[in-house]
């Protein structure tokens, strides 16, 4: 037993000495507010981050699905711009919390759900991040297949030694494994250094996408037939097709809206994470969608038949009968798509899963360890089984948006309406009885009641998506599932916190920008960095108890935009 205990102790991550077991369950280096030395993300880093993230296969295909639903290309493109601008607004709302207080999503979640109640939303997002990591990795493996085929065409006929019942053949598994293996070194770097990867991706991947775009137009001798086609649906059907398209954009950002504090906390100042994200997201995703629409529509001219909406399938058709120069071009373009998948998998999945696992088990996990655990499970879960049935997987992802929209509704309402930007940062790292975020035994029943309300408004419509007959009204509500879930959960939380007030709120806007340090004895120390001489706004609240003595002498600071 002593030997086992010693091995367990060796697994512990580095922590401040003198912390209690409870404190070790709530904090470690990666969970604490980012210190000034690591706040290295400037506005242009967020620009390159979102340019890099927009260039992925999923974004390419979402706009294509809008045309399949009956919209014209320009209607689909307008939906893309408006849908992603709406998503950008949500991203900026959650991202500001991280940019002002330099804390990640799992810690932000404690302010609304409670220090222990936050574990369920965090676990919920962890599971989906791991699933998406495996799926995006498998798609990245298809990029590797194209790259290898461009060099060795015989790779297409690689003998299969895997039983058919497994759902994958040797070629696709080997490509997936190679992509998975080559991704591992990128997981080693801390988040504040990953900005360099996104800078490289934001340069190379757009060049590859534009080259693909130009090549497809040249081979089609024009912009393709889609630009000359009108919409094929009318009236209310057209209106709901537009709504569905907008919700597709929101659903594509359901996880990224929650993830943003994980990156915005590294911002040099809050405005670096505001304007860059607000404008880069719709522009970047709009341009990528336009390239996808035109390049894919040209395939019906080049090869005949229906357009090929998957860019990897289209690139594979280009390989047939290609010259050596064309194969080299396909290799370069496929490499751009592979790099795009790598960056997206890190930004949307591995960092998120690593950050969340850190909150679930901070004594033994940090972001790096969590990212590698995410990668290991992503390999072991056989992601090809998920993408083999596209309808089932799409339905599952829609359900995922329901859960995340309800979480976002509670968090955003709590920060902007209930607390008006005021957070007691040190109380987010303690479960003591005088913590303002302890609520009832560490859980906020108001937050959970609102969260469940946001889910329930969509649950009947979701049942209709899996083949059951439900009222048409429930289907209409489900068609706007992200918005309906967000609005209902936010409204319910607002009502409940007015009837049953929570602690540490403010009647006026009162963001306090200070750093948190933990000394060797494990006590919380607040060091103000933007003091104005005004007292902390506890007395402005109508619903808070007396603050601990260490807060009475703290000073409020304006964070700026």
Tab-separated table of C-alpha atoms in Angstrom, residues 71-298:
chain	number	residue	atom	x	y	z
A	71	UNK	CA	-31.890	27.842	-51.318
A	72	UNK	CA	-30.104	29.626	-54.146
A	73	UNK	CA	-26.377	30.198	-53.744
A	74	UNK	CA	-26.793	33.860	-52.808
A	75	UNK	CA	-29.537	33.080	-50.289
A	76	UNK	CA	-27.315	30.445	-48.717
A	77	UNK	CA	-24.433	32.894	-48.606
A	78	UNK	CA	-26.558	35.562	-46.906
A	79	UNK	CA	-27.624	32.986	-44.327
A	80	UNK	CA	-23.978	32.154	-43.741
A	81	UNK	CA	-23.058	35.790	-43.131
A	82	UNK	CA	-25.975	36.496	-40.813
A	83	UNK	CA	-25.806	33.143	-39.032
A	84	UNK	CA	-22.106	33.400	-38.275
A	85	UNK	CA	-22.422	37.060	-37.262
A	86	UNK	CA	-25.055	35.987	-34.738
A	87	UNK	CA	-22.708	33.228	-33.575
A	88	UNK	CA	-19.892	35.798	-33.300
A	89	UNK	CA	-22.024	37.905	-30.956
A	90	UNK	CA	-22.470	34.921	-28.641
A	91	UNK	CA	-18.747	34.145	-28.857
A	92	UNK	CA	-17.894	37.698	-27.808
A	93	UNK	CA	-20.353	37.532	-24.891
A	94	UNK	CA	-18.717	34.459	-23.372
A	95	UNK	CA	-15.216	35.445	-24.496
A	96	UNK	CA	-15.349	38.760	-22.654
A	97	UNK	CA	-15.647	36.969	-19.315
A	98	UNK	CA	-12.393	35.149	-19.988
A	99	UNK	CA	-10.699	38.262	-21.366
A	100	UNK	CA	-11.573	40.392	-18.319
A	101	UNK	CA	-10.987	37.882	-15.525
A	102	UNK	CA	-8.537	35.591	-17.395
A	103	UNK	CA	-10.390	32.431	-16.355
A	104	UNK	CA	-11.451	29.431	-18.441
A	105	UNK	CA	-14.933	28.063	-19.111
A	106	UNK	CA	-14.943	25.535	-16.219
A	107	UNK	CA	-14.154	28.326	-13.747
A	108	UNK	CA	-16.624	30.781	-15.318
A	109	UNK	CA	-19.285	28.090	-14.995
A	110	UNK	CA	-18.790	27.973	-11.223
A	111	UNK	CA	-20.145	31.503	-10.819
A	112	UNK	CA	-23.565	30.484	-12.130
A	113	UNK	CA	-23.875	26.738	-11.419
A	114	UNK	CA	-21.821	26.609	-8.196
A	115	UNK	CA	-18.357	25.291	-7.446
A	116	UNK	CA	-19.584	21.673	-7.486
A	117	UNK	CA	-22.627	22.181	-9.694
A	118	UNK	CA	-20.353	23.260	-12.553
A	119	UNK	CA	-19.003	19.707	-12.874
A	120	UNK	CA	-22.008	18.469	-14.866
A	121	UNK	CA	-21.844	21.160	-17.594
A	122	UNK	CA	-18.089	20.633	-17.747
A	123	UNK	CA	-18.474	16.859	-18.042
A	124	UNK	CA	-21.141	17.355	-20.703
A	125	UNK	CA	-18.783	19.395	-22.843
A	126	UNK	CA	-15.834	17.071	-22.173
A	127	UNK	CA	-17.624	14.066	-23.616
A	128	UNK	CA	-18.632	15.875	-26.792
A	129	UNK	CA	-15.149	17.377	-27.271
A	130	UNK	CA	-13.661	13.876	-27.146
A	131	UNK	CA	-16.230	12.514	-29.614
A	132	UNK	CA	-15.599	15.405	-31.998
A	133	UNK	CA	-11.838	14.928	-31.656
A	134	UNK	CA	-12.150	11.384	-32.950
A	135	UNK	CA	-14.538	12.332	-35.772
A	136	UNK	CA	-12.459	15.294	-36.956
A	137	UNK	CA	-9.356	13.118	-36.715
A	138	UNK	CA	-10.964	10.507	-38.949
A	139	UNK	CA	-11.793	13.215	-41.498
A	140	UNK	CA	-8.185	14.372	-41.227
A	141	UNK	CA	-7.180	10.808	-42.052
A	142	UNK	CA	-9.045	11.135	-45.355
A	143	UNK	CA	-6.792	14.115	-46.133
A	144	UNK	CA	-3.787	11.896	-45.459
A	145	UNK	CA	-5.228	9.322	-47.861
A	146	UNK	CA	-5.334	11.912	-50.637
A	147	UNK	CA	-1.800	13.061	-49.899
A	148	UNK	CA	-0.439	9.516	-50.073
A	149	UNK	CA	-2.455	8.680	-53.209
A	150	UNK	CA	-1.052	11.807	-54.870
A	151	UNK	CA	2.459	10.397	-54.335
A	152	UNK	CA	1.754	6.654	-54.622
A	153	UNK	CA	-1.459	5.993	-56.591
A	154	UNK	CA	-1.205	2.310	-55.662
A	155	UNK	CA	-2.165	3.253	-52.086
A	156	UNK	CA	-5.799	3.279	-53.280
A	157	UNK	CA	-5.549	-0.489	-53.768
A	158	UNK	CA	-3.863	-1.263	-50.442
A	159	UNK	CA	-4.863	-4.816	-49.420
A	160	UNK	CA	-7.377	-4.934	-46.612
A	161	UNK	CA	-6.577	-7.095	-43.608
A	162	UNK	CA	-9.278	-5.817	-41.238
A	163	UNK	CA	-12.572	-7.741	-40.942
A	164	UNK	CA	-15.522	-6.039	-42.629
A	165	UNK	CA	-17.535	-6.107	-39.403
A	166	UNK	CA	-15.158	-3.533	-37.881
A	167	UNK	CA	-16.534	-0.816	-40.186
A	168	UNK	CA	-13.172	0.330	-41.554
A	169	UNK	CA	-10.544	-1.023	-43.955
A	170	UNK	CA	-6.755	-1.035	-43.655
A	171	UNK	CA	-6.226	2.008	-45.876
A	172	UNK	CA	-8.589	4.310	-43.995
A	173	UNK	CA	-7.461	3.105	-40.570
A	174	UNK	CA	-3.797	3.580	-41.456
A	175	UNK	CA	-4.469	7.105	-42.730
A	176	UNK	CA	-6.462	7.939	-39.601
A	177	UNK	CA	-3.705	6.564	-37.387
A	178	UNK	CA	-1.048	8.595	-39.225
A	179	UNK	CA	-3.071	11.801	-38.799
A	180	UNK	CA	-3.644	10.954	-35.128
A	181	UNK	CA	0.057	10.239	-34.598
A	182	UNK	CA	1.225	13.417	-36.345
A	183	UNK	CA	-1.200	15.454	-34.213
A	184	UNK	CA	0.344	14.383	-30.910
A	185	UNK	CA	3.326	16.814	-30.898
A	186	UNK	CA	0.961	19.794	-31.244
A	187	UNK	CA	-0.784	18.778	-27.993
A	188	UNK	CA	2.413	19.298	-26.030
A	189	UNK	CA	2.559	23.077	-26.330
A	190	UNK	CA	0.788	25.319	-23.794
A	191	UNK	CA	-2.236	27.235	-25.052
A	192	UNK	CA	-0.572	30.664	-25.080
A	193	UNK	CA	2.024	29.326	-27.570
A	194	UNK	CA	-0.498	27.720	-29.928
A	195	UNK	CA	-1.147	31.099	-31.539
A	196	UNK	CA	1.860	30.394	-33.807
A	197	UNK	CA	0.214	27.236	-35.189
A	198	UNK	CA	-2.942	29.189	-36.038
A	199	UNK	CA	-0.846	31.878	-37.726
A	200	UNK	CA	0.807	29.285	-39.991
A	201	UNK	CA	-2.547	27.653	-40.743
A	202	UNK	CA	-4.190	31.018	-41.500
A	203	UNK	CA	-1.564	31.613	-44.208
A	204	UNK	CA	-1.139	28.187	-45.777
A	205	UNK	CA	-4.680	26.776	-45.683
A	206	UNK	CA	-6.341	29.801	-47.382
A	207	UNK	CA	-3.759	29.672	-50.170
A	208	UNK	CA	-4.545	25.978	-50.696
A	209	UNK	CA	-8.316	26.636	-50.619
A	210	UNK	CA	-8.056	29.500	-53.133
A	211	UNK	CA	-5.884	27.361	-55.403
A	212	UNK	CA	-8.532	24.627	-55.282
A	213	UNK	CA	-11.217	27.242	-55.976
A	214	UNK	CA	-9.372	28.638	-59.015
A	215	UNK	CA	-8.546	25.189	-60.365
A	216	UNK	CA	-12.182	24.053	-60.124
A	217	UNK	CA	-13.421	27.194	-61.928
A	218	UNK	CA	-10.796	26.779	-64.649
A	219	UNK	CA	-11.756	23.153	-65.266
A	220	UNK	CA	-15.462	24.077	-65.361
A	221	UNK	CA	-14.797	27.025	-67.700
A	222	UNK	CA	-16.836	29.262	-65.442
A	223	UNK	CA	-18.395	29.633	-62.015
A	224	UNK	CA	-20.551	26.539	-62.267
A	225	UNK	CA	-24.268	26.086	-62.749
A	226	UNK	CA	-25.302	27.003	-59.224
A	227	UNK	CA	-24.871	30.741	-59.828
A	228	UNK	CA	-27.541	30.563	-62.524
A	229	UNK	CA	-30.032	28.573	-60.457
A	230	UNK	CA	-32.868	30.061	-58.442
A	231	UNK	CA	-34.221	28.723	-55.178
A	232	UNK	CA	-36.426	25.657	-55.455
A	233	UNK	CA	-38.609	26.264	-52.387
A	234	UNK	CA	-41.126	29.044	-51.824
A	235	UNK	CA	-43.351	30.610	-49.188
A	236	UNK	CA	-43.220	29.181	-45.676
A	237	UNK	CA	-40.991	26.342	-46.865
A	238	UNK	CA	-38.416	28.909	-47.980
A	239	UNK	CA	-38.723	30.757	-44.668
A	240	UNK	CA	-38.105	27.608	-42.638
A	241	UNK	CA	-35.220	26.648	-44.918
A	242	UNK	CA	-33.636	29.999	-44.069
A	243	UNK	CA	-34.254	29.439	-40.350
A	244	UNK	CA	-32.758	25.951	-40.552
A	245	UNK	CA	-29.706	27.383	-42.322
A	246	UNK	CA	-29.202	29.993	-39.618
A	247	UNK	CA	-29.483	27.347	-36.913
A	248	UNK	CA	-26.934	25.201	-38.779
A	249	UNK	CA	-24.442	28.034	-38.379
A	250	UNK	CA	-25.316	28.396	-34.696
A	251	UNK	CA	-25.088	24.647	-34.188
A	252	UNK	CA	-21.649	24.647	-35.793
A	253	UNK	CA	-20.623	27.147	-33.101
A	254	UNK	CA	-22.409	25.543	-30.129
A	255	UNK	CA	-19.146	24.231	-28.688
A	256	UNK	CA	-17.011	27.177	-29.789
A	257	UNK	CA	-19.297	29.615	-27.942
A	258	UNK	CA	-18.542	27.726	-24.738
A	259	UNK	CA	-14.846	27.277	-25.604
A	260	UNK	CA	-13.972	30.915	-26.164
A	261	UNK	CA	-12.980	31.793	-22.559
A	262	UNK	CA	-10.364	29.029	-22.799
A	263	UNK	CA	-8.554	31.198	-25.371
A	264	UNK	CA	-9.759	34.730	-24.623
A	265	UNK	CA	-8.270	34.488	-21.116
A	266	UNK	CA	-4.871	34.771	-22.786
A	267	UNK	CA	-5.805	38.127	-24.334
A	268	UNK	CA	-3.522	41.053	-23.600
A	269	UNK	CA	-6.579	43.216	-22.939
A	270	UNK	CA	-10.347	42.676	-23.363
A	271	UNK	CA	-10.738	44.685	-26.570
A	272	UNK	CA	-8.219	42.377	-28.290
A	273	UNK	CA	-10.788	39.573	-27.929
A	274	UNK	CA	-13.792	41.682	-28.954
A	275	UNK	CA	-13.568	43.388	-32.335
A	276	UNK	CA	-11.225	40.841	-33.892
A	277	UNK	CA	-13.669	38.022	-33.163
A	278	UNK	CA	-16.844	39.964	-33.939
A	279	UNK	CA	-15.787	40.727	-37.522
A	280	UNK	CA	-13.357	37.922	-38.381
A	281	UNK	CA	-15.836	35.115	-37.700
A	282	UNK	CA	-18.528	36.120	-40.249
A	283	UNK	CA	-15.928	37.264	-42.791
A	284	UNK	CA	-13.753	34.156	-42.493
A	285	UNK	CA	-16.611	31.677	-42.477
A	286	UNK	CA	-18.426	33.620	-45.210
A	287	UNK	CA	-15.459	33.486	-47.584
A	288	UNK	CA	-14.837	29.806	-46.858
A	289	UNK	CA	-18.498	29.017	-47.526
A	290	UNK	CA	-18.425	30.929	-50.809
A	291	UNK	CA	-15.370	28.977	-51.947
A	292	UNK	CA	-17.136	25.743	-51.000
A	293	UNK	CA	-20.346	26.639	-52.842
A	294	UNK	CA	-18.656	27.645	-56.097
A	295	UNK	CA	-15.943	24.970	-56.168
A	296	UNK	CA	-18.383	22.187	-55.364
A	297	UNK	CA	-21.023	23.411	-57.836
A	298	UNK	CA	-18.450	23.341	-60.610
